[in-house]
CSV table of C-alpha atoms and ligand atoms in Angstrom, one decimal:
chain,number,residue,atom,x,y,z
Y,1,UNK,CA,0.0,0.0,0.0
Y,2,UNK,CA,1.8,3.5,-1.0
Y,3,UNK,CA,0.4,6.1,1.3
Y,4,UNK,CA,0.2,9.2,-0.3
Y,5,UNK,CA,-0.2,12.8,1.6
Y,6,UNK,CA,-2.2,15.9,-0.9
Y,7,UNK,CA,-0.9,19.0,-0.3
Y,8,UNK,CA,-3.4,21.8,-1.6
Y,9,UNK,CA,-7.0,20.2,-1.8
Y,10,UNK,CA,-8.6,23.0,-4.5
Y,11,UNK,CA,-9.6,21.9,-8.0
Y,12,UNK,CA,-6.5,19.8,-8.9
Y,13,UNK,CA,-6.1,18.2,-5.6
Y,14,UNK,CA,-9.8,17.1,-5.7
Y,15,UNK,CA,-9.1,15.7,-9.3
Y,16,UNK,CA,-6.0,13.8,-8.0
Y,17,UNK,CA,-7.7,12.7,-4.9
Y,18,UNK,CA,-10.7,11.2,-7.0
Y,19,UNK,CA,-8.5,9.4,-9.2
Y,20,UNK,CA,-6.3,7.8,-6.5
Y,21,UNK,CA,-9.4,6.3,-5.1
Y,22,UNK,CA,-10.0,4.2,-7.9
Y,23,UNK,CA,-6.6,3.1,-7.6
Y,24,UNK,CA,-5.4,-0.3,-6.0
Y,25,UNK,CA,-2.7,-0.3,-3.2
Y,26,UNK,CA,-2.6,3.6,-2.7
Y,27,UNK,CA,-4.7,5.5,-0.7
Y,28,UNK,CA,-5.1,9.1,0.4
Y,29,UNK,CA,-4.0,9.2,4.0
Y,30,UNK,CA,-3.8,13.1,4.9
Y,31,UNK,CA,-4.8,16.1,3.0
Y,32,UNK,CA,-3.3,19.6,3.7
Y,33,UNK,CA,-4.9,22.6,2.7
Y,34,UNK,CA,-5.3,26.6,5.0
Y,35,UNK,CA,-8.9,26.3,3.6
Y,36,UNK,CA,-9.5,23.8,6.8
Y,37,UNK,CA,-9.1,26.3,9.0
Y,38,UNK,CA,-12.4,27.6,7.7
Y,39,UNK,CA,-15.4,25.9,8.6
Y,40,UNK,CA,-16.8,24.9,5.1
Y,41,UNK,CA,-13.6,23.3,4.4
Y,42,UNK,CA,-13.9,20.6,1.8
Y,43,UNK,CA,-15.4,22.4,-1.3
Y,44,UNK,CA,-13.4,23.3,-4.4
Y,45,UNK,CA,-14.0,24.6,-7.7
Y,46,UNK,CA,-14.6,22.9,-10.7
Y,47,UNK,CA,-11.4,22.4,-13.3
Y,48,UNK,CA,-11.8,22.5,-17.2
Y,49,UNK,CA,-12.4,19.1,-18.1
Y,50,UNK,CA,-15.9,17.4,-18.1
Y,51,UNK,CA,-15.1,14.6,-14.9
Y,52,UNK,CA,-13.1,16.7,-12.5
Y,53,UNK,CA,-14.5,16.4,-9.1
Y,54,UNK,CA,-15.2,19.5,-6.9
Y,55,UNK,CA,-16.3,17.8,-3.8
Y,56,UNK,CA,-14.4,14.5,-2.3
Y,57,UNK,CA,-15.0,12.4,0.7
Y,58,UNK,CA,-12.6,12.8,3.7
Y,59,UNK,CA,-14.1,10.1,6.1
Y,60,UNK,CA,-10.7,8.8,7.5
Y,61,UNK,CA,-8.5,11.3,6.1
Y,62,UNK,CA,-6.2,13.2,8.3
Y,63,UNK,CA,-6.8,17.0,7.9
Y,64,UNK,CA,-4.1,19.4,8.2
Y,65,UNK,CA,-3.8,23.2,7.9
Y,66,UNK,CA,-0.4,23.3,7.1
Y,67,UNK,CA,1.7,21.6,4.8
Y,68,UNK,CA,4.8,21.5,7.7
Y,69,UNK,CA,1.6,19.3,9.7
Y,70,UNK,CA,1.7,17.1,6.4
Y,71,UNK,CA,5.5,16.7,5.5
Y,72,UNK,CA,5.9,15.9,9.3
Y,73,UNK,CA,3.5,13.1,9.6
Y,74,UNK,CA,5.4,9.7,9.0
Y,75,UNK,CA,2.4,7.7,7.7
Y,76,UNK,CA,2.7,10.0,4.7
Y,77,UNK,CA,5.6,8.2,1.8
Y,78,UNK,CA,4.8,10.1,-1.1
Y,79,UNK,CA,3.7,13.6,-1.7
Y,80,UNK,CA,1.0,15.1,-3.9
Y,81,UNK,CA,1.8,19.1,-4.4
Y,82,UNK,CA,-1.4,20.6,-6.3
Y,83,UNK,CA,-0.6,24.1,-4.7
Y,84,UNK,CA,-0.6,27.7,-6.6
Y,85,UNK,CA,2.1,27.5,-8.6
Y,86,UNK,CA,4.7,30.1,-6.4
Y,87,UNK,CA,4.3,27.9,-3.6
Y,88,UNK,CA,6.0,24.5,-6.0
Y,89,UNK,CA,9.6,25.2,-5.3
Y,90,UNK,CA,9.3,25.9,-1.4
Y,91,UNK,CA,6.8,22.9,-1.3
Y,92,UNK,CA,8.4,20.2,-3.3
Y,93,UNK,CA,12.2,20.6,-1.5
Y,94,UNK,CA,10.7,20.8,1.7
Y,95,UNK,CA,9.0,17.4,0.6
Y,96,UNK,CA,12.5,16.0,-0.5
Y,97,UNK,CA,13.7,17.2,2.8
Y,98,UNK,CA,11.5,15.7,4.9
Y,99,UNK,CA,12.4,12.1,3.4
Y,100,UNK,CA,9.6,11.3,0.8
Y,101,UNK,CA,11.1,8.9,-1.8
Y,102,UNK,CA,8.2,10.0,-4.6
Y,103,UNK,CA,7.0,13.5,-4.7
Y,104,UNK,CA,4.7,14.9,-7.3
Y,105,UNK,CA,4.4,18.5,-8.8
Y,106,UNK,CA,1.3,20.3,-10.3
Y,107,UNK,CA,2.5,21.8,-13.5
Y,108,UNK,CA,4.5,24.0,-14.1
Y,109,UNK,CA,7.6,22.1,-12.0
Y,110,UNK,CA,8.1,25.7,-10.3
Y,111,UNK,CA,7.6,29.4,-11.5
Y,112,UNK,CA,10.4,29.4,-12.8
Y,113,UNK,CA,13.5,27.1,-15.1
Y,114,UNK,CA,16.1,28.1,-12.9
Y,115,UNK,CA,13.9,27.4,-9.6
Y,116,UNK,CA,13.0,24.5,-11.3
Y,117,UNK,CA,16.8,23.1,-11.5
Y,118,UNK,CA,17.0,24.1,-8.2
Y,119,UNK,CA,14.5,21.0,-7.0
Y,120,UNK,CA,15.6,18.7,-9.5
Y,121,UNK,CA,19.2,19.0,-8.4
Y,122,UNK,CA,18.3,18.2,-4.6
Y,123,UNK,CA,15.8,15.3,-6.0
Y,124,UNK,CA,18.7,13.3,-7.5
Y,125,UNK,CA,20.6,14.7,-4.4
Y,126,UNK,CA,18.7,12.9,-1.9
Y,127,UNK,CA,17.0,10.1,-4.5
Y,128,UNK,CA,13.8,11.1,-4.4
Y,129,UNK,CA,11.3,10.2,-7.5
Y,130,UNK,CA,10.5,14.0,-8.9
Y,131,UNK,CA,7.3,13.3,-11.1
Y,132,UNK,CA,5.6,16.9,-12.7
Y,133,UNK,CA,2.4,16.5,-13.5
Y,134,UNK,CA,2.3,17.0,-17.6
Y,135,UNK,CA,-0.8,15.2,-17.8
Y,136,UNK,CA,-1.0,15.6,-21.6
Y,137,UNK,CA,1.4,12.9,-22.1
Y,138,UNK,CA,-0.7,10.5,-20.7
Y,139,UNK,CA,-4.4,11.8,-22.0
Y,140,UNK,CA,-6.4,9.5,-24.2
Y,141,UNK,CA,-5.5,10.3,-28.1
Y,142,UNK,CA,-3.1,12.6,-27.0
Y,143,UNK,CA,-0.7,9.0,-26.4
Y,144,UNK,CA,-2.1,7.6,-29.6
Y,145,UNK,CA,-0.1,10.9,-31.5
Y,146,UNK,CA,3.0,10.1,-29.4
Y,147,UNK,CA,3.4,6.8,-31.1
Y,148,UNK,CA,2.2,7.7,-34.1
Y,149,UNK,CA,4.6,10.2,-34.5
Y,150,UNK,CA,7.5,7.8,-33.3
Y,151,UNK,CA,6.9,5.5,-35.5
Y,152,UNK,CA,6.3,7.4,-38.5
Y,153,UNK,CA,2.6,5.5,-39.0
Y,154,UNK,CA,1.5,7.8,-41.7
Y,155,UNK,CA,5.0,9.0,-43.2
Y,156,UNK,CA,6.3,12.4,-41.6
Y,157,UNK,CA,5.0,15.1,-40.4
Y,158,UNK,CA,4.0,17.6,-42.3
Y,159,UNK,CA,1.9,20.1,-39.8
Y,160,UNK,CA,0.7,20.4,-36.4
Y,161,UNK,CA,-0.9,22.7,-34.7
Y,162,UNK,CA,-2.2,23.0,-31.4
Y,163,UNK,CA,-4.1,25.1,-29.3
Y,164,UNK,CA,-5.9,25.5,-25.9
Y,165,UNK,CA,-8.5,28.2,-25.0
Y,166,UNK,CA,-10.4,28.6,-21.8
Y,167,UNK,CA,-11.6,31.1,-19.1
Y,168,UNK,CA,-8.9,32.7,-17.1
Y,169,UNK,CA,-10.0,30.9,-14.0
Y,170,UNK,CA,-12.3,33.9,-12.0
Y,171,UNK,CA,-10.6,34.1,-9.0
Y,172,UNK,CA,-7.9,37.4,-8.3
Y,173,UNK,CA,-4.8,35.3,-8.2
Y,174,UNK,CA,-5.0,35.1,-12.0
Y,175,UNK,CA,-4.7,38.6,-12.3
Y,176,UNK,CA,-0.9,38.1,-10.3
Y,177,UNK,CA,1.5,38.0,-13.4
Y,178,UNK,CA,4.1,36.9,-10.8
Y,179,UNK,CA,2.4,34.5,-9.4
Y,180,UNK,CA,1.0,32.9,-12.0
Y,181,UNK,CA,2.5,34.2,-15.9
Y,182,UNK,CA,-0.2,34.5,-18.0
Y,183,UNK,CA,-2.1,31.9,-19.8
Y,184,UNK,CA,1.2,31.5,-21.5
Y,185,UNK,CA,2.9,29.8,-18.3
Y,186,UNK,CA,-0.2,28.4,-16.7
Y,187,UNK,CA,-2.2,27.2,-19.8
Y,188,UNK,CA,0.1,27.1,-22.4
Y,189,UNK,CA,3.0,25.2,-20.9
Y,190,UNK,CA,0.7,22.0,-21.5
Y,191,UNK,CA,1.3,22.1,-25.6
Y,192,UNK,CA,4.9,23.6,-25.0
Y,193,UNK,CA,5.7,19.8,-22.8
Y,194,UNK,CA,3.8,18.0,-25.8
Y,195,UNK,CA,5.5,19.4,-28.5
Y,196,UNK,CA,8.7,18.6,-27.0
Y,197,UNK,CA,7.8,15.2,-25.8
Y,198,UNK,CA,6.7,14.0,-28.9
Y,199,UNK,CA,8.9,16.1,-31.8
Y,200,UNK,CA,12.2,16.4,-29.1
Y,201,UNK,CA,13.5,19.5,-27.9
Y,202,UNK,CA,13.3,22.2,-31.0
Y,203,UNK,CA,16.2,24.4,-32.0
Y,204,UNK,CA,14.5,27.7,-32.1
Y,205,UNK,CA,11.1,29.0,-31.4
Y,206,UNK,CA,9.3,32.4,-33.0
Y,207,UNK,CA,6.5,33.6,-30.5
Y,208,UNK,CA,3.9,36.1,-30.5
Y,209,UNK,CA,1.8,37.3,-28.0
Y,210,UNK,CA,-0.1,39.4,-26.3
Y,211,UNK,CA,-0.8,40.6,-23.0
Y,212,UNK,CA,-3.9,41.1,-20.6
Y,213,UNK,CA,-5.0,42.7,-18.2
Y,214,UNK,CA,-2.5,40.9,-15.5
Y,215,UNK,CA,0.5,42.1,-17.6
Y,216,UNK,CA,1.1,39.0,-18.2
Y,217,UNK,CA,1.4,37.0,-21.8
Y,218,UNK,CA,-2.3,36.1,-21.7
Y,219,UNK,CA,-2.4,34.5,-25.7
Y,220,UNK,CA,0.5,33.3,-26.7
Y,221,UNK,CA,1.4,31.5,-30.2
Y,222,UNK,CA,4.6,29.4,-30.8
Y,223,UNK,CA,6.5,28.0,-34.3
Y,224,UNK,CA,8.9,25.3,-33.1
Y,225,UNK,CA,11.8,24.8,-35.4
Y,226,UNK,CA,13.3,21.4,-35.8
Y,227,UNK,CA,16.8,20.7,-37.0
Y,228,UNK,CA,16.5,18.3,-39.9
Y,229,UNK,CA,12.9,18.9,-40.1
Y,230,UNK,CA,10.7,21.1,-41.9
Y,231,UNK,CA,7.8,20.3,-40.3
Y,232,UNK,CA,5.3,23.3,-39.5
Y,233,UNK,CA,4.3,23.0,-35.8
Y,234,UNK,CA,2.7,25.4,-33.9
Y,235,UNK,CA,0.8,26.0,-30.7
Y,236,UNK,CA,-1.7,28.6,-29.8
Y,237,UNK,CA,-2.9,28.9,-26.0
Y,238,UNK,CA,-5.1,31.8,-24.4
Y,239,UNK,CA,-7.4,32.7,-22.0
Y,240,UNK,CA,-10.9,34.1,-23.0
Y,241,UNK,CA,-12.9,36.8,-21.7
Y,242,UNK,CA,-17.0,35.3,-22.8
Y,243,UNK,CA,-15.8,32.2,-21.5
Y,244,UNK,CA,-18.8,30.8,-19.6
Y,245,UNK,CA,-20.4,30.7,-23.0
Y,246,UNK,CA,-17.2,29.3,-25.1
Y,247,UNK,CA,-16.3,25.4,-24.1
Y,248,UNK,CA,-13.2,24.9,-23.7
Y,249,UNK,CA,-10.9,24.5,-26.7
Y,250,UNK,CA,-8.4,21.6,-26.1
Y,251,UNK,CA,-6.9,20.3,-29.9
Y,252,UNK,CA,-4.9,19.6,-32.2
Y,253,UNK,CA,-4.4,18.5,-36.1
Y,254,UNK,CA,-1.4,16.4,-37.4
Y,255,UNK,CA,-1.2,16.2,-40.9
Y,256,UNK,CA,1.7,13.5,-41.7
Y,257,UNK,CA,2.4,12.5,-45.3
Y,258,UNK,CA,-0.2,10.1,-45.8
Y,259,UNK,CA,-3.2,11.1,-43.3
Y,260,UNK,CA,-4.5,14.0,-41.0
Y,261,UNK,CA,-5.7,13.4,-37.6
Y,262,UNK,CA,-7.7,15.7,-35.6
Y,263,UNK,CA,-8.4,15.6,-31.6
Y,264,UNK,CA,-11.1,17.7,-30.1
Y,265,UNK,CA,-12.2,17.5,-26.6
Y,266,UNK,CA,-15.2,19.4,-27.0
Y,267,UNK,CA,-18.3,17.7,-25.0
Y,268,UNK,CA,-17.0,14.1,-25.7
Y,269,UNK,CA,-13.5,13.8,-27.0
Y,270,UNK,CA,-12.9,12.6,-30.3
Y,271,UNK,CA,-9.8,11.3,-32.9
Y,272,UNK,CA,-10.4,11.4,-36.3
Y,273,UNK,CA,-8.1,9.7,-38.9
Y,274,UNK,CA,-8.2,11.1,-42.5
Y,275,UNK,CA,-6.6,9.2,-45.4
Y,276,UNK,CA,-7.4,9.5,-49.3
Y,277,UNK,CA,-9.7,7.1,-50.6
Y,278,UNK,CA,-11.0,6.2,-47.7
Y,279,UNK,CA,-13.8,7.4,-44.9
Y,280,UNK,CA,-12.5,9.2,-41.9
Y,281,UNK,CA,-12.3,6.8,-39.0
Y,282,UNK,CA,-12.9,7.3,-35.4
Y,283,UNK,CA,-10.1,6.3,-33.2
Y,284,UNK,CA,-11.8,4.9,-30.2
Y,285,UNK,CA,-10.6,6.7,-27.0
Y,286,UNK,CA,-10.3,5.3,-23.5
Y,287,UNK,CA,-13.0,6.3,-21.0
Y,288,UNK,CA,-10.7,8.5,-19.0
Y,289,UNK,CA,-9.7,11.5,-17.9
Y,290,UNK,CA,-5.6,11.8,-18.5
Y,291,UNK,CA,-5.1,12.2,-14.7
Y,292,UNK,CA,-6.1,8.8,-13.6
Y,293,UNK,CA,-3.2,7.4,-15.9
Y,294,UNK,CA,-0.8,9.8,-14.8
Y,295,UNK,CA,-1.5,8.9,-11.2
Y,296,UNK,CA,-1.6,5.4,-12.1
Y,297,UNK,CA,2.1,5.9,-13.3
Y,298,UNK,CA,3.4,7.8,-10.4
Y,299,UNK,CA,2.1,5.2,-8.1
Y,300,UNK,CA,3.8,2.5,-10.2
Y,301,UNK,CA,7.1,4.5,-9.8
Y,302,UNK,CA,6.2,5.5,-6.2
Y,303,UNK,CA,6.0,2.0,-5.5
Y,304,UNK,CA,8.7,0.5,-7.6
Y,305,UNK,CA,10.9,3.5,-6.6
Y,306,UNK,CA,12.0,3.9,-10.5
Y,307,UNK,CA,11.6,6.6,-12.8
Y,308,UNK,CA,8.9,6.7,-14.9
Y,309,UNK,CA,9.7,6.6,-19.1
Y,310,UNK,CA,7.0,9.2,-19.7
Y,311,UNK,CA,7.8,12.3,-17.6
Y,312,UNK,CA,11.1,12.7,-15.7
Y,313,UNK,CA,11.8,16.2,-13.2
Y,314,UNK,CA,14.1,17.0,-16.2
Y,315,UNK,CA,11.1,17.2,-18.5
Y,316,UNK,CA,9.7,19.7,-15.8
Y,317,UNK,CA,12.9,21.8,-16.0
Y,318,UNK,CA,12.7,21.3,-20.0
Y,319,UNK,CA,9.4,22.9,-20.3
Y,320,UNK,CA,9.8,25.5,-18.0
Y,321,UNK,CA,13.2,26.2,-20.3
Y,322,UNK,CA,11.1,26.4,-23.3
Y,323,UNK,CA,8.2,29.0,-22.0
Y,324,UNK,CA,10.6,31.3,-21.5
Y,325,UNK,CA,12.6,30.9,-24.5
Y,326,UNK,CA,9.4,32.0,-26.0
Y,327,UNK,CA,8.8,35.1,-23.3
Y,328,UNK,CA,12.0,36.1,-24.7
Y,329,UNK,CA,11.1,35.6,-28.2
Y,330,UNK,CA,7.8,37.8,-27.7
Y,331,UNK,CA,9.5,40.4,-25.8
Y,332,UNK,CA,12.6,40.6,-29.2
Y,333,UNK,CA,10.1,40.0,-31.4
Y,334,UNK,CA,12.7,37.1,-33.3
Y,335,UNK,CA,13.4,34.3,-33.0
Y,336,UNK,CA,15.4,32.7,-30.1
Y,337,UNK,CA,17.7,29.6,-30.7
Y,338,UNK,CA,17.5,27.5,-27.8
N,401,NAD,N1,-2.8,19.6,-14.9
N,401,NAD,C1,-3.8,20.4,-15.1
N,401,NAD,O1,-4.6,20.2,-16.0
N,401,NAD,C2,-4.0,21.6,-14.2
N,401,NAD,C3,-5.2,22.3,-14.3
N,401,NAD,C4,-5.4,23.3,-13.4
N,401,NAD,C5,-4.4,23.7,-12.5
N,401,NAD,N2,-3.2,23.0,-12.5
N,401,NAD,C6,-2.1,23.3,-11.5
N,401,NAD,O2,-2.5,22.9,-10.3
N,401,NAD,C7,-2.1,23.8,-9.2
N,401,NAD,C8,-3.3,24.2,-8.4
N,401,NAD,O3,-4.2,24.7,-9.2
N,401,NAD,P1,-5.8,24.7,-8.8
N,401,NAD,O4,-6.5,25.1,-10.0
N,401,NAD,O5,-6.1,23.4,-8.2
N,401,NAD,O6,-5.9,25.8,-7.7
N,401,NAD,P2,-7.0,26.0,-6.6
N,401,NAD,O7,-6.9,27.4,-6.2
N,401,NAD,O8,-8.3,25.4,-7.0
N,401,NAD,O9,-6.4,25.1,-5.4
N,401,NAD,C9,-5.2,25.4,-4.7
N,401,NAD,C10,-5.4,25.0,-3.2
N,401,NAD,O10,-4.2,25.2,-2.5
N,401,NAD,C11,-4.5,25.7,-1.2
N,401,NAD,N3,-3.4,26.3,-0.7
N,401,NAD,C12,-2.9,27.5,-1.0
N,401,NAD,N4,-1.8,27.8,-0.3
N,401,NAD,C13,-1.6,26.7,0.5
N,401,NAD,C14,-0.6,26.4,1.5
N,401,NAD,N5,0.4,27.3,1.8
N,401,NAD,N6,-0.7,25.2,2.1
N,401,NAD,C15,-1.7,24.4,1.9
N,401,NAD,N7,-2.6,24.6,0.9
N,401,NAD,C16,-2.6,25.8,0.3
N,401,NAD,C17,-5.7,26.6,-1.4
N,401,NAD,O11,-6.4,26.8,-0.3
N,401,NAD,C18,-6.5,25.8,-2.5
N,401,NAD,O12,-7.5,24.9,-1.9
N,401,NAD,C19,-1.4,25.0,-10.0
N,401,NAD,O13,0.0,24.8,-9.9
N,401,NAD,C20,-1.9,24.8,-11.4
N,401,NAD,O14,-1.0,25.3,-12.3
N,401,NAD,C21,-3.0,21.9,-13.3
């Protein structure tokens, strides 16, 4: 049994607490979140994606205020950090401090790269498994590109372009550039992991962007340059203002040599293959939300104390590297060689 300890119960602690429960041999043993301190406790708000939980049940969960409570309790072997992202850093090396062999880290890794190297370097210090949460490497159809892509399925790519759109979440800590960096940190840094998990690291990017009312980059759009490669790939993410009335955009469309495919997640996901001479085909998708197989794979590391092939702490520092290469390209207005 791998006992984990949730620091930060709001809407991604809820989502990760849900989807440990329908885990074997893990369980939720202590939650720590200030919000206990005030009597309705418990309740969260509701994430982006249809299936995220904004209420959990904490019969037999030990409820602390503050994460020091947490980190100090010895029942507690592994550490779920689904804080606001300035509190990462602090959070995460105290974790590895305190002795927990597997720690896990909401994205982004920290607020910033070099803060970022700053926990991975104590992590292979002290041994500790240093998981960041990219959950788009493990969501259904997002996987299926992966491979496709790797094995060259439907000869080379050609294009893709992704993008992401969704309310700025309505709470004022959104509006803290510092804190939080935009849509372009806190949104956009999903498609910035992808693109680099599934085409490698690029050799240049060319941003634009533009910011809102935080100061911050609030839409952002990326060209990745390959070496060897003259494949077009992009990645658009923003925040919108009429957003109770948009859904939230979550896609993308690969065109290789010999097909296109197209993911939306719209209000049920869907893959469609296109090839010439035949009709477009549905790829069937697994009922599931990307987080339960990301938490399934952290627990298998947790547990196995190995890490995992999908998502190292250098892939955290990696991403983090390649948002700000773009800041900078924005704020030049060239492009940046990486
Ligand atoms: N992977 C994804 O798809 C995804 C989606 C949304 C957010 N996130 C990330 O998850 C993290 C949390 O975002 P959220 O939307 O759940 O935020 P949230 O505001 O809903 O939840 C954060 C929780 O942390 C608690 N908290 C704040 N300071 C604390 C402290 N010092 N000690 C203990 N608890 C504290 C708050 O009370 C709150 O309940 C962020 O880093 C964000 O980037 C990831």
């Amino acid at each position: 049994m791998l006992n984990i300890g949730i620091i930060g119960l709001g809407s991604m602690g809820m989502t990760h607490f849900s989807a440990y429960a329908a885990l074997p041999k893990v369980r939720v043993v202590a939650v720590a979140d200030q919000k206990f301190s005030r009597p309705e406790g418990a309740v969260g708000r509701a994430g982006n994606i249809a299936g995220q939980s904004s209420t959990v049940d904490l019969t037999g969960v030990k409820k602390y205020v503050t994460a020091e409570e947490l980190l100090a309790d010895p029942e507690v072997t592994a550490v779920d950090i689904c804080t606001p992202t300035l509190l990462h850093k602090a959070l995460a090396l105290a974790a590895i401090r305190a002795g927990k062999t597997a720690v896990l880290v909401e994205k982004p890794l920290a607020r910033t790269a070099a803060e970022a190297r700053e926990v991975l370097a104590v992590a292979e210090e002290k041994g500790a498994l240093l998981f960041p949460a990219h959950c788009m490497r493990f969501w259904p159809g997002w996987d299926w590109l992966k491979k496709a892509v790797a094995e060259a399925r439907y000869g080379a790519v050609q294009s893709a372009a992704f993008s992401r759109l969704g309310a700025k979440p309505p709470v004022p800590l959104y509006n803290d550039a510092a804190a939080i960096g935009g849509a372009h940190l806190d949104l956009h840094i999903h498609d910035a992991d992808f693109v680099q998990h599934v085409f490698g690291r690029p050799t240049a990017v060319t941003s634009f962007g533009r910011a809102g009312e935080s100061g911050a980059i609030e839409h952002t759009i990326t060209h990745y340059h390959f070496s060897g490669s003259d494949a077009l790939v992009t990645a658009e993410g923003g925040w919108t203002r009429d957003a109770e009335k948009i859904p939230f955009v979550m896609r993308y469309a690969v065109t290789f040599e010999r097909a296109t495919a197209v993911y939306e997640l719209g209000e049920k996901p869907s893959l469609r293959l296109y090839q010439a001479g035949k009709s477009a085909e549905e790829i069937p998708l697994a009922d599931a939300l990307g987080y339960a197989n990301e938490l399934a794979e952290f627990v298998r590391c947790a547990r196995e104390g190995k890490p995992s092939p999908l998502v190292s702490g250098a892939d955290g520092v990696a991403a983090l590297e390649l948002i700000e290469a773009e800041l900078e390209s924005i704020a030049a207005g060239k492009t940046i060689n990486l």
